[in-house]
Short mmCIF file of C-alpha atoms in Angstrom, two decimals:
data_model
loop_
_atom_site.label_atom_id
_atom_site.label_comp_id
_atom_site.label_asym_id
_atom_site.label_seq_id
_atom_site.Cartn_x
_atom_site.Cartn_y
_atom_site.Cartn_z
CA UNK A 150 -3.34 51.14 8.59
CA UNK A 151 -6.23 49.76 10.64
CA UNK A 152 -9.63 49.92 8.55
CA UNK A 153 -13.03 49.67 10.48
CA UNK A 154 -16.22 50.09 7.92
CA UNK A 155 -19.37 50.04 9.95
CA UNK A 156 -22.90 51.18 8.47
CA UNK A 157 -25.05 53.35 10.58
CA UNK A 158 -28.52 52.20 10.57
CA UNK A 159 -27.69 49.49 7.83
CA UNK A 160 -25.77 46.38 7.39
CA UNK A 161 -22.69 46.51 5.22
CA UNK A 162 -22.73 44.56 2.00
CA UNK A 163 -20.01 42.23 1.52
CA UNK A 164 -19.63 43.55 -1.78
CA UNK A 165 -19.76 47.34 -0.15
CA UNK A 166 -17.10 46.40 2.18
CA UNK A 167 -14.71 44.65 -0.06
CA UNK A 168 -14.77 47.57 -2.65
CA UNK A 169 -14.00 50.13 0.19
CA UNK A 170 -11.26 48.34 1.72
CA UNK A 171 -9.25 47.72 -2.15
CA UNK A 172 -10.29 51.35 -2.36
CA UNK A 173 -8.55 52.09 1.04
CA UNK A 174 -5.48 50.25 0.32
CA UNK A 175 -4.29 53.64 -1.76
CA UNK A 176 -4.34 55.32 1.46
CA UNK A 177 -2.02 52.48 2.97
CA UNK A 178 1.06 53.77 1.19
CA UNK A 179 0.49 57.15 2.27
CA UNK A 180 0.10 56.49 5.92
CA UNK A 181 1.90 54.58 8.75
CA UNK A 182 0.85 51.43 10.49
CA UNK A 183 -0.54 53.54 13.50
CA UNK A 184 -3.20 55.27 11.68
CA UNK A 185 -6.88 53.85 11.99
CA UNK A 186 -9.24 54.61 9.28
CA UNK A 187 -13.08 54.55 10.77
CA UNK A 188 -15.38 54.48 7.57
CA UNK A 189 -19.34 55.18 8.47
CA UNK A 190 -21.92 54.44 5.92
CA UNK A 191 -25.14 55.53 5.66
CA UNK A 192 -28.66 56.51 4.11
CA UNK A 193 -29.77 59.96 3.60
CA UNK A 194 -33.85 59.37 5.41
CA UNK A 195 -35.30 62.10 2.56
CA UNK A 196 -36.00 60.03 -0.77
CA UNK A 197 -36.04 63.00 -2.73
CA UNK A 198 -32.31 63.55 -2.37
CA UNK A 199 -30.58 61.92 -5.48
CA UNK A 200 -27.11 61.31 -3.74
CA UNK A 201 -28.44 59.71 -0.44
CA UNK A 202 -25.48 57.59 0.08
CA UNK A 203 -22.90 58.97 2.55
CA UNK A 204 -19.46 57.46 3.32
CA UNK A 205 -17.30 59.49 6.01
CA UNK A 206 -14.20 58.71 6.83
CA UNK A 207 -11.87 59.66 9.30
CA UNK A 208 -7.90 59.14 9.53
CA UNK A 209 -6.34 58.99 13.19
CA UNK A 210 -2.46 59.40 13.39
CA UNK A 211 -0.22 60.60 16.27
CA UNK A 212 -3.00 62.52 18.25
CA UNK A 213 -4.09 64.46 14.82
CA UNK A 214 -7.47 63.50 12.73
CA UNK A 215 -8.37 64.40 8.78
CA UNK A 216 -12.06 63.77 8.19
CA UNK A 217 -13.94 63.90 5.00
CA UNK A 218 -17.66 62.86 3.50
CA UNK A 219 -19.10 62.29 0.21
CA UNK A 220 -22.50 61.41 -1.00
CA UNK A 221 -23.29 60.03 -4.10
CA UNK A 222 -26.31 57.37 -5.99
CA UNK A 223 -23.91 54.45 -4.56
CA UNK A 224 -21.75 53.96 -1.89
CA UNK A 225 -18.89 52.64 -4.21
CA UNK A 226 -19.15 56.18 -6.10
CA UNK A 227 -18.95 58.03 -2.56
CA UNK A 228 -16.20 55.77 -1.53
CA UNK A 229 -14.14 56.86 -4.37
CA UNK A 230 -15.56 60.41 -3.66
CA UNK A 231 -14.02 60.61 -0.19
CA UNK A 232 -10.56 58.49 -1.18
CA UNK A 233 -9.86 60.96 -4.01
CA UNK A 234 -9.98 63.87 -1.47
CA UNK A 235 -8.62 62.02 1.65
CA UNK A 236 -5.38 61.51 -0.87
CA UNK A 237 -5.10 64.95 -1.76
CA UNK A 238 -5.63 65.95 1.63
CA UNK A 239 -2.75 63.23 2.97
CA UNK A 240 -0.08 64.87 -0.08
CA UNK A 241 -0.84 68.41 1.14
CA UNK A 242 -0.09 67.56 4.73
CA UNK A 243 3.05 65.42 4.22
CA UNK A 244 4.02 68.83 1.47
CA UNK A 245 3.14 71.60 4.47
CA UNK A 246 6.55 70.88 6.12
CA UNK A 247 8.39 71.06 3.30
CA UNK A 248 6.54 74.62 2.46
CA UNK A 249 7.25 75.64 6.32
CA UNK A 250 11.28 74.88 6.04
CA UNK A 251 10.96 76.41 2.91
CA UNK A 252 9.14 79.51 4.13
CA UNK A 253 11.45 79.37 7.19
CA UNK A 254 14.48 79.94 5.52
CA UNK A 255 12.99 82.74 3.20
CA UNK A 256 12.42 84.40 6.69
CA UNK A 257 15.88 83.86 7.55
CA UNK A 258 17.89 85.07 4.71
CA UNK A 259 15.72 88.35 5.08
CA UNK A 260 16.78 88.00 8.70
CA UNK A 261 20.07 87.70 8.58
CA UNK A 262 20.27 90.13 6.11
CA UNK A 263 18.93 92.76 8.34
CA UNK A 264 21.64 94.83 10.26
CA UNK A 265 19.62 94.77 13.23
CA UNK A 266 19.52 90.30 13.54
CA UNK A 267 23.03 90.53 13.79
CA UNK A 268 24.32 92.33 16.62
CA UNK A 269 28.17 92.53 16.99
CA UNK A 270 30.05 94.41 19.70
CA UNK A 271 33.67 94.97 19.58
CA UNK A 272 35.32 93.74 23.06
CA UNK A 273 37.52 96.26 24.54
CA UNK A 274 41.01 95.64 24.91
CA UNK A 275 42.14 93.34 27.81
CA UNK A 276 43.84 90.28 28.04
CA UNK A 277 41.40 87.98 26.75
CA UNK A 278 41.43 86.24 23.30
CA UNK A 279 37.57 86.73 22.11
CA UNK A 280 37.73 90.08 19.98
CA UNK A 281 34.60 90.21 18.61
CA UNK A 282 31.13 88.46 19.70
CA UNK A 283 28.27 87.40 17.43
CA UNK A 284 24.68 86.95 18.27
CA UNK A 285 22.43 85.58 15.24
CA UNK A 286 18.90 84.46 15.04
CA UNK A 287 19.06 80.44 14.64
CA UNK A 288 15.97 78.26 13.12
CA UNK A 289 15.86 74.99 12.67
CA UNK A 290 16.75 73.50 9.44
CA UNK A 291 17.69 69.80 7.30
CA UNK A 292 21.78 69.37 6.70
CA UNK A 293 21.41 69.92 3.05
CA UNK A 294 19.67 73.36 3.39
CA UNK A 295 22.95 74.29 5.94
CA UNK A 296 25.01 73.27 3.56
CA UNK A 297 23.65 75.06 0.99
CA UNK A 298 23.30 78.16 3.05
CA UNK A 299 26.97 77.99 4.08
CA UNK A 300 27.88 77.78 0.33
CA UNK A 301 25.97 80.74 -0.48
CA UNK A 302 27.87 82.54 2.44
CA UNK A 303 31.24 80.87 1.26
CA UNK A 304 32.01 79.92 4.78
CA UNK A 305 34.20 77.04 6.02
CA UNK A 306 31.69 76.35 8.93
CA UNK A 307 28.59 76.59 9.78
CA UNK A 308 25.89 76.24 13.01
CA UNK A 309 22.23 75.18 12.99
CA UNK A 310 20.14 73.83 14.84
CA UNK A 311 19.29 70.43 13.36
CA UNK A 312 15.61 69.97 12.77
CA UNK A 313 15.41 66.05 12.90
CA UNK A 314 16.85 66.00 16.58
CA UNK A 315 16.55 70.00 17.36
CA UNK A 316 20.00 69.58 18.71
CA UNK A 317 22.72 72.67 17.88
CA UNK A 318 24.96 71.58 15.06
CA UNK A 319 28.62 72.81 13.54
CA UNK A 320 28.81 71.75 9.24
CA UNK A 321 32.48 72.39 8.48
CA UNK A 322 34.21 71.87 5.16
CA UNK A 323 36.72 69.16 5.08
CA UNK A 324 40.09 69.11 3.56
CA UNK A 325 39.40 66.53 1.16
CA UNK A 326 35.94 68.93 0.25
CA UNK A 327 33.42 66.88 1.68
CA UNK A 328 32.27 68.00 4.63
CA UNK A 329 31.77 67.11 8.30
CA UNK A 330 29.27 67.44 11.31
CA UNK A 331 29.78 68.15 14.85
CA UNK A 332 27.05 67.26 17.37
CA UNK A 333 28.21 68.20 20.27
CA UNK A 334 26.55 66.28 23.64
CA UNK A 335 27.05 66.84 26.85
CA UNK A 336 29.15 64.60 29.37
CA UNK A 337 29.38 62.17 26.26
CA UNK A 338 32.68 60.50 25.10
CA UNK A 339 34.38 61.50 21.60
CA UNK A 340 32.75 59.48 18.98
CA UNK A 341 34.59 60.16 14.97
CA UNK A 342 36.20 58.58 12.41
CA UNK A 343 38.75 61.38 12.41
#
């Protein structure tokens, strides 16, 4: 992470700027190399106000921003003001998309529970193989949730649509009881162990 601590209307102390940055470095092991941290500093101009320090502080990653402020008698009391909720801030945002698969696959068990998600028609009788054809609503999910949603449905396969590389997916159960992926691409060569 990229730290820039700048004082508006002031000059920085070295002691200031040394305590913020060792106070930043908790942030570090939250966040990527390609985040920048810009940290303002400054004086509240009305001497009546007790907490007239102000750090801000705002975290750029990957086109999105978290900001925060704190004021407080001393900038080193701010700093840790703004840290403490920048951190909770960073969990909750690397939790949401573990809520959101979560929440996702709530939605499709009801889903797929539903007569109406899964819509089979019985092919009439002609000289073709396919009997019956299934149409199912799909979302995108980790291989350990489709493996644990083909166990529930004691299947020997399974399709998803994978949601590191949103590519369509078929788990299958191995002889041996492990089990196996197929990632089908298109044009591509045959690539397995066996």
């Amino acid at each position: 992470m990229r730290t820039t601590i700048r004082g508006k209307n002031l000059t920085v102390s070295d002691k200031d700027r040394a305590y913020i940055e060792r106070k930043m470095r908790r942030l570090d092991r939250m966040l990527d190399d390609r985040t920048e941290a810009d940290v303002e500093l400054r004086l509240e101009g009305n001497p009546k106000i007790a907490d007239s320090h102000i750090v801000a502080v705002t975290l750029s990653t990957a086109g999105q921003s978290v900001s925060s402020m704190a004021a407080a008698a001393s900038f080193k009391v701010a700093a840790d003001d703004v840290i403490d909720k920048l951190e909770r801030r960073t969990v909750e945002a690397r939790q949401r998309p573990r809520d959101r698969r979560r929440h996702a696959q709530e939605r499709y068990d009801d889903a797929s529970m539903l007569a109406s998600v899964v819509k089979e028609r019985d092919v009439e009788d002609d000289d073709t193989r396919v009997v019956k054809i299934k149409r199912f609503a799909i979302e995108p999910m980790f291989e350990e949730d489709a493996i644990t949603r083909m166990e529930e449905l004691g299947h020997a396969f399974f399709i998803f649509v994978n949601a590191e590389n949103e590519r369509v997916a078929v788990l299958y159960r191995r002889r041996d009881g492990r089990y196996g992926l197929i990632e089908p691409a298109i044009g591509g060569g045959y690539s397995g162990d066996d």
